[in-house]
Amino acid sequence: MAHPQTVFAGTEFHGKSMLSVRRNTIAKTTLRTQLRQLKSTGRYDCFKLKPHPVYSVPYVWPCPPHLFWDSDCGKWIEAACYFLRDEYDEELDKAIREIVDMIRSAQCEDGYLNLHHQMVAPDKRWTNLRDMHELYNAGHLIEAALAHRDYYKNDLLLEPMLKYVTLIRKTFGRDEGQIHGYPGHPEIELALFRLYAATGHQDAYDLGRYFLEERGNPTGQDGKHYYVWEAEQRGEDPWKRPDPHPEYHSFWYSQAHKPILEQESVEGHSVRCMYLLTAVADMVYLEGQRTEKGLNLPILDSVAWSTALERLWNNMVDKKMSLTGGIGAIKQWEGFGIDYFLPQGTDEGGCYNETCASIAVMMLAERLLQANLDNPDRRYADVIELSLYNNIMTAMDLEGNTFTYDNQLASSAKTPSARSDWFEVSCCPPNLARLFGSLGGYIWDHGFSAGNTTAFINVHMYTTATLRFSPSADSSSPITLSQTSNYPWDPTISFTLSPPSTPVTLRLRLPAWSQNKYTLSPSPSSPSETALTPGGYLLLSPSYLAANPTFTLQLGGFAPRYIAPHPYTNQHTLSLARGPIIYCAEDVDNPWEDNHFKDVAIPLGEPVAEARRVYEKTGEEYVELETKCWRRGAVAEGRVQGGDPGLAAREVVLGEERRLVLVPYYFRANRKGRGMMRVGLLRG
Amino acid sequence: MAHPQTVFAGTEFHGKSMLSVRRNTIAKTTLRTQLRQLKSTGRYDCFKLKPHPVYSVPYVWPCPPHLFWDSDCGKWIEAACYFLRDEYDEELDKAIREIVDMIRSAQCEDGYLNLHHQMVAPDKRWTNLRDMHELYNAGHLIEAALAHRDYYKNDLLLEPMLKYVTLIRKTFGRDEGQIHGYPGHPEIELALFRLYAATGHQDAYDLGRYFLEERGNPTGQDGKHYYVWEAEQRGEDPWKRPDPHPEYHSFWYSQAHKPILEQESVEGHSVRCMYLLTAVADMVYLEGQRTEKGLNLPILDSVAWSTALERLWNNMVDKKMSLTGGIGAIKQWEGFGIDYFLPQGTDEGGCYNETCASIAVMMLAERLLQANLDNPDRRYADVIELSLYNNIMTAMDLEGNTFTYDNQLASSAKTPSARSDWFEVSCCPPNLARLFGSLGGYIWDHGFSAGNTTAFINVHMYTTATLRFSPSADSSSPITLSQTSNYPWDPTISFTLSPPSTPVTLRLRLPAWSQNKYTLSPSPSSPSETALTPGGYLLLSPSYLAANPTFTLQLGGFAPRYIAPHPYTNQHTLSLARGPIIYCAEDVDNPWEDNHFKDVAIPLGEPVAEARRVYEKTGEEYVELETKCWRRGAVAEGRVQGGDPGLAAREVVLGEERRLVLVPYYFRANRKGRGMMRVGLLRG
């Protein structure tokens, strides 16, 4: 039950790869920056349950500003616990201990634990699952408790959370007298499955499965949709609703418009949707692991759930995902628009691409990869890598102090490319920290193939790191696999497997953009020593590895390439990518630009020059690209204002030719500039 | 004070022009079809104030289905009165008399008159101006009363409406004890100015001006925005709001987000916005007509109001109007999206283009034309013509029985190109009828130039019709101008002015698409006899006309032309137009098409063949176009599902070449077909 949040500890990052540099920045700077924010805003000691002015400020219903404080603390604890395993840090350790003490003392006698309800609305427990985030907050605290236990080897946080889970299990379920509801913001489901996997706590599994199976039931409570019934119980006017619900009964906002198995497309709030589907994937995975006494609920129709997952995944990646891995075109509900509605910026009607949503995409994709480790499917690993290096990495500056919440592909006058110190709803910064803390869990998987005779390692991502695991519980000599590379800048990765005698099968991901081209050195001595798996991995057999415990893989397709969005997006643009890195143009490098690159065209196929650069403030290397561009000719030359909604169609006029410098999208908004940036340039 | 609804009577349509054919259809068929709908739905005798099941059906707040019934009756009366002047019709006459009797008997003693409040909520008068449409309904009944008086030469309908206006004037205004509010759906303002112009009723002017000046005042009532104050008075939860308000306090939906003079762009519900600006333009026009004792309010800052009008007009035409003259990209609030957000169909995220909105654009443009009859600005007349022949004409089938409410530029699986018999909210069909009834008022203007020495006629639109007016009150011999043409199919218009001796200046609009090219026969004998006005009209001097009382104008630029949307719309498309007619492709003519022409490309500059066709059911002529097209090559060939949100950028592949037949957009959905239609085709 290899959740990345557990197995990451088997991976050691070393050397100066981009991933380890970023991890070090978070360990040394970001966690402290965030801790200062927790303290200065009142989050840090909120579980003292003392009055705070924020509890009475006017707010946008139903979201008081402190509604997610429990989860902010939870995510930070989780992140800090992950990083403490790399290196002890007294300040972080002390803070974790203090927060955990406060949480323990805050818990109600019956196990209930929720800041908002305890401080502001003690009589309103469980009366607004649709909006009030009690279960969401509980989920993040459960995840924190698991990370805490793994690091501290004690149950100081897990104990209250188990007590809370017991209360929730009693409260919700199919039985009479129980609430037939489920959280408006899914999260607890994936936490519950992780809790089950880590502790075998059967209540956790049952509850997670209940929430998934009940969700969207049109007649779940007294013959009504739960959110309809619940609103009636509150005496709520049917026309009262939070701003993200654009219309009466827009339950698709919370993926509750119909049962999950019947959902045809990803809808609504993108983070909610991804957390939900991550839990579904984990449930299917757990079913695959079921032993006779393993799980106490009826057998799951895994095929139906897997079919739904595949359908929703495909809908998302093919029709609702930006080139950078970002999802969620619509700001109002922080989520998905209709198929192929993927504008680049707010001046085109959308592009939200929340940082947390891409983190959640990684979590989902990892679970889907996990489902078939004998034949891993590179589609999932490709999307993990794309999301990580682009929509996620762009969300923090290189010095680790400032963040973005939404990540447009293009800036505009109203939405310049810029960063903030913190957010009132501050889910993204600590989410980023906990992802990087557990990043080792996304790099590779290991296990034993059928019959347990041969170990296997599937390498999903390339960096510089060492994986260490024991082939069996009593084995004294662990297997180690080291990879060394300057990825994502160079396509060559050196591997060393030891001890060389161990029979191991290796599968190395060939990214889709490599077009399955690679060079393996030394070459295999016979064709049967290597194979391309159906899922897109290069399989190295034990015999190859026995002969060549040290070898290098050079990925093909690494030259800069032009990519384009699906034509149905009406984005007639070209973007440049190199390996997993998506590029953008920024005004800092192109000081002549004055309109957010809205009229800048690049020609398909024009040679692209590469240059190695170093960002002086952090010493970090990156590759800059340079190509030819034009400004679009006068857009509406000779047009009379207010005279004609159409333009006489003419051949496209391209203005003066210029050189255009592009930098990685994650690198945007690090240097001073005028906030102008664009990923997709006109197809010239 | 030449409102088209008054002066239309000076125009006689004759011959078989498209406009007169359509007018005849409405007179003979549509008005009866609509009368049947009024009767069968309960609208016809609603003013009997008898119980009806509709008053108690559950409805989408705050819009009970009968909320606009007053206005439906009003618009139908208005339309029928206009058409009765062409030819007496006993059925229509009898119906008008009956409805008017019922209205008279329904009015409250104090003058109040509103179906919903009288039947359902008698204690809720004036308590929800934002949503409940009392003033909107009153406005349409005022307009009906004016049309009724002009035809019947009695005050049977005007009398109760004047009584109602007196009550409204007492109720609303700046004084203490008066309500400092204004209608959520503007309409009454333009009706009040028309009432003032027709009757000199000073209350009407004052009230109209008050509504315009007060609108959007952030501190108008007890220091609060009126709609905030009003909602508080109702004890309304601040989070309760109708579906078209996507968020808390979205007052831009009703153009009440800020005072009109401060509005930078057209926002919200497009019909409301256009009715509002029509009233503003009329107010500015009336100020221009002010004599010392004419108006009893302080002098208006006409420059400020005109500047606002120009700014909002330009924003609309340049950034928020479809090629067909349609406005309103967003279905949820039936209105404007952000600048340049002009998708073609619902599968691209929008395109609403409500029929009523284009009718209201015509009304606004007509008022703006009126502001400067010495130098008419063809921008306004161009938009009038564009809207009429395309977005408006497409809203009724050629037989006059079925209608459209919203008019996408492209169909899709979820929104086929199709018509309906009627709508629950049925503003569009009677609005279309009253527009065609008063159409003569949009064709031309006449008057006397400074010093009253020379009459002038400005011809804004071409058709076959005669204008007749008296040069002075005591003149026995009226001036007549006849135009004869097969417009919009042929570019040649023959004119005859009589008596030939009258000194008249003629201005003939040269549409923008003519590029100021024309042929005048006979040619002027000296260059000074004609001129191109700054506003884009061909001026014919009295001396030319004295020498040539019969002449022909042949407009240039009439060959089929390619047009394109502004590049910032991200619509990489081409459309075909010929004269004022915008074309579309329909599956009936192109039976090979199976995807709503989404992948059909046409090349810029390819020759276009014309063919004259006759629609057999009505005998109506039209011009069909034919050109070359390709299907776009496999859109995502070789793509792995769920594998990659971007596509490898390749040269655009164009598939098999075909012939593409196009028909006028107004002609769509007249013949049986599969509902596939598109105006903007890929730029091949």
PDB file of N, CA and C in Angstrom, chain A residues 385-408:
ATOM      1  N   GLU A 385       4.639  14.598 -14.366  1.00  0.00           N
ATOM      2  CA  GLU A 385       5.828  15.399 -14.651  1.00  0.00           C
ATOM      3  C   GLU A 385       5.452  16.771 -15.211  1.00  0.00           C
ATOM      4  N   LEU A 386       4.496  16.772 -16.122  1.00  0.00           N
ATOM      5  CA  LEU A 386       4.062  18.033 -16.732  1.00  0.00           C
ATOM      6  C   LEU A 386       3.527  18.990 -15.668  1.00  0.00           C
ATOM      7  N   SER A 387       2.684  18.477 -14.790  1.00  0.00           N
ATOM      8  CA  SER A 387       2.088  19.317 -13.757  1.00  0.00           C
ATOM      9  C   SER A 387       3.152  19.843 -12.802  1.00  0.00           C
ATOM     10  N   LEU A 388       4.032  18.944 -12.408  1.00  0.00           N
ATOM     11  CA  LEU A 388       5.047  19.320 -11.422  1.00  0.00           C
ATOM     12  C   LEU A 388       5.952  20.435 -11.948  1.00  0.00           C
ATOM     13  N   TYR A 389       6.518  20.233 -13.133  1.00  0.00           N
ATOM     14  CA  TYR A 389       7.528  21.169 -13.628  1.00  0.00           C
ATOM     15  C   TYR A 389       6.931  22.465 -14.163  1.00  0.00           C
ATOM     16  N   ASN A 390       5.622  22.497 -14.298  1.00  0.00           N
ATOM     17  CA  ASN A 390       5.051  23.686 -14.921  1.00  0.00           C
ATOM     18  C   ASN A 390       4.018  24.342 -14.013  1.00  0.00           C
ATOM     19  N   ASN A 391       2.799  23.822 -13.971  1.00  0.00           N
ATOM     20  CA  ASN A 391       1.777  24.555 -13.207  1.00  0.00           C
ATOM     21  C   ASN A 391       2.060  24.591 -11.711  1.00  0.00           C
ATOM     22  N   ILE A 392       2.764  23.589 -11.196  1.00  0.00           N
ATOM     23  CA  ILE A 392       3.053  23.597  -9.754  1.00  0.00           C
ATOM     24  C   ILE A 392       4.313  24.422  -9.442  1.00  0.00           C
ATOM     25  N   MET A 393       5.378  24.165 -10.184  1.00  0.00           N
ATOM     26  CA  MET A 393       6.625  24.885  -9.872  1.00  0.00           C
ATOM     27  C   MET A 393       6.499  26.382 -10.092  1.00  0.00           C
ATOM     28  N   THR A 394       5.599  26.774 -10.972  1.00  0.00           N
ATOM     29  CA  THR A 394       5.455  28.208 -11.223  1.00  0.00           C
ATOM     30  C   THR A 394       4.818  28.913 -10.035  1.00  0.00           C
ATOM     31  N   ALA A 395       4.302  28.140  -9.078  1.00  0.00           N
ATOM     32  CA  ALA A 395       3.514  28.725  -7.994  1.00  0.00           C
ATOM     33  C   ALA A 395       4.370  29.218  -6.830  1.00  0.00           C
ATOM     34  N   MET A 396       5.692  29.045  -6.918  1.00  0.00           N
ATOM     35  CA  MET A 396       6.554  29.581  -5.854  1.00  0.00           C
ATOM     36  C   MET A 396       7.774  30.229  -6.508  1.00  0.00           C
ATOM     37  N   ASP A 397       8.193  31.351  -5.978  1.00  0.00           N
ATOM     38  CA  ASP A 397       9.405  31.972  -6.528  1.00  0.00           C
ATOM     39  C   ASP A 397      10.612  31.126  -6.158  1.00  0.00           C
ATOM     40  N   LEU A 398      11.726  31.353  -6.832  1.00  0.00           N
ATOM     41  CA  LEU A 398      12.883  30.475  -6.631  1.00  0.00           C
ATOM     42  C   LEU A 398      13.489  30.632  -5.249  1.00  0.00           C
ATOM     43  N   GLU A 399      13.242  31.772  -4.603  1.00  0.00           N
ATOM     44  CA  GLU A 399      13.776  31.953  -3.254  1.00  0.00           C
ATOM     45  C   GLU A 399      12.850  31.384  -2.182  1.00  0.00           C
ATOM     46  N   GLY A 400      11.647  30.980  -2.604  1.00  0.00           N
ATOM     47  CA  GLY A 400      10.791  30.233  -1.685  1.00  0.00           C
ATOM     48  C   GLY A 400       9.932  31.060  -0.747  1.00  0.00           C
ATOM     49  N   ASN A 401       9.680  32.313  -1.098  1.00  0.00           N
ATOM     50  CA  ASN A 401       8.951  33.187  -0.174  1.00  0.00           C
ATOM     51  C   ASN A 401       7.590  33.655  -0.661  1.00  0.00           C
ATOM     52  N   THR A 402       7.391  33.634  -1.940  1.00  0.00           N
ATOM     53  CA  THR A 402       6.131  34.175  -2.474  1.00  0.00           C
ATOM     54  C   THR A 402       5.481  33.159  -3.406  1.00  0.00           C
ATOM     55  N   PHE A 403       4.161  33.306  -3.588  1.00  0.00           N
ATOM     56  CA  PHE A 403       3.380  32.227  -4.185  1.00  0.00           C
ATOM     57  C   PHE A 403       2.358  32.743  -5.196  1.00  0.00           C
ATOM     58  N   THR A 404       1.841  31.809  -5.987  1.00  0.00           N
ATOM     59  CA  THR A 404       0.654  32.113  -6.790  1.00  0.00           C
ATOM     60  C   THR A 404      -0.410  31.086  -6.443  1.00  0.00           C
ATOM     61  N   TYR A 405      -1.634  31.496  -6.642  1.00  0.00           N
ATOM     62  CA  TYR A 405      -2.783  30.641  -6.338  1.00  0.00           C
ATOM     63  C   TYR A 405      -3.335  30.118  -7.658  1.00  0.00           C
ATOM     64  N   ASP A 406      -3.573  31.058  -8.593  1.00  0.00           N
ATOM     65  CA  ASP A 406      -4.040  30.676  -9.918  1.00  0.00           C
ATOM     66  C   ASP A 406      -2.927  31.002 -10.905  1.00  0.00           C
ATOM     67  N   ASN A 407      -2.877  30.241 -11.985  1.00  0.00           N
ATOM     68  CA  ASN A 407      -1.723  30.305 -12.873  1.00  0.00           C
ATOM     69  C   ASN A 407      -2.148  30.397 -14.331  1.00  0.00           C
ATOM     70  N   GLN A 408      -2.465  31.627 -14.744  1.00  0.00           N
ATOM     71  CA  GLN A 408      -2.867  31.846 -16.132  1.00  0.00           C
ATOM     72  C   GLN A 408      -1.706  31.552 -17.090  1.00  0.00           C
TER      73      GLN A 408
END
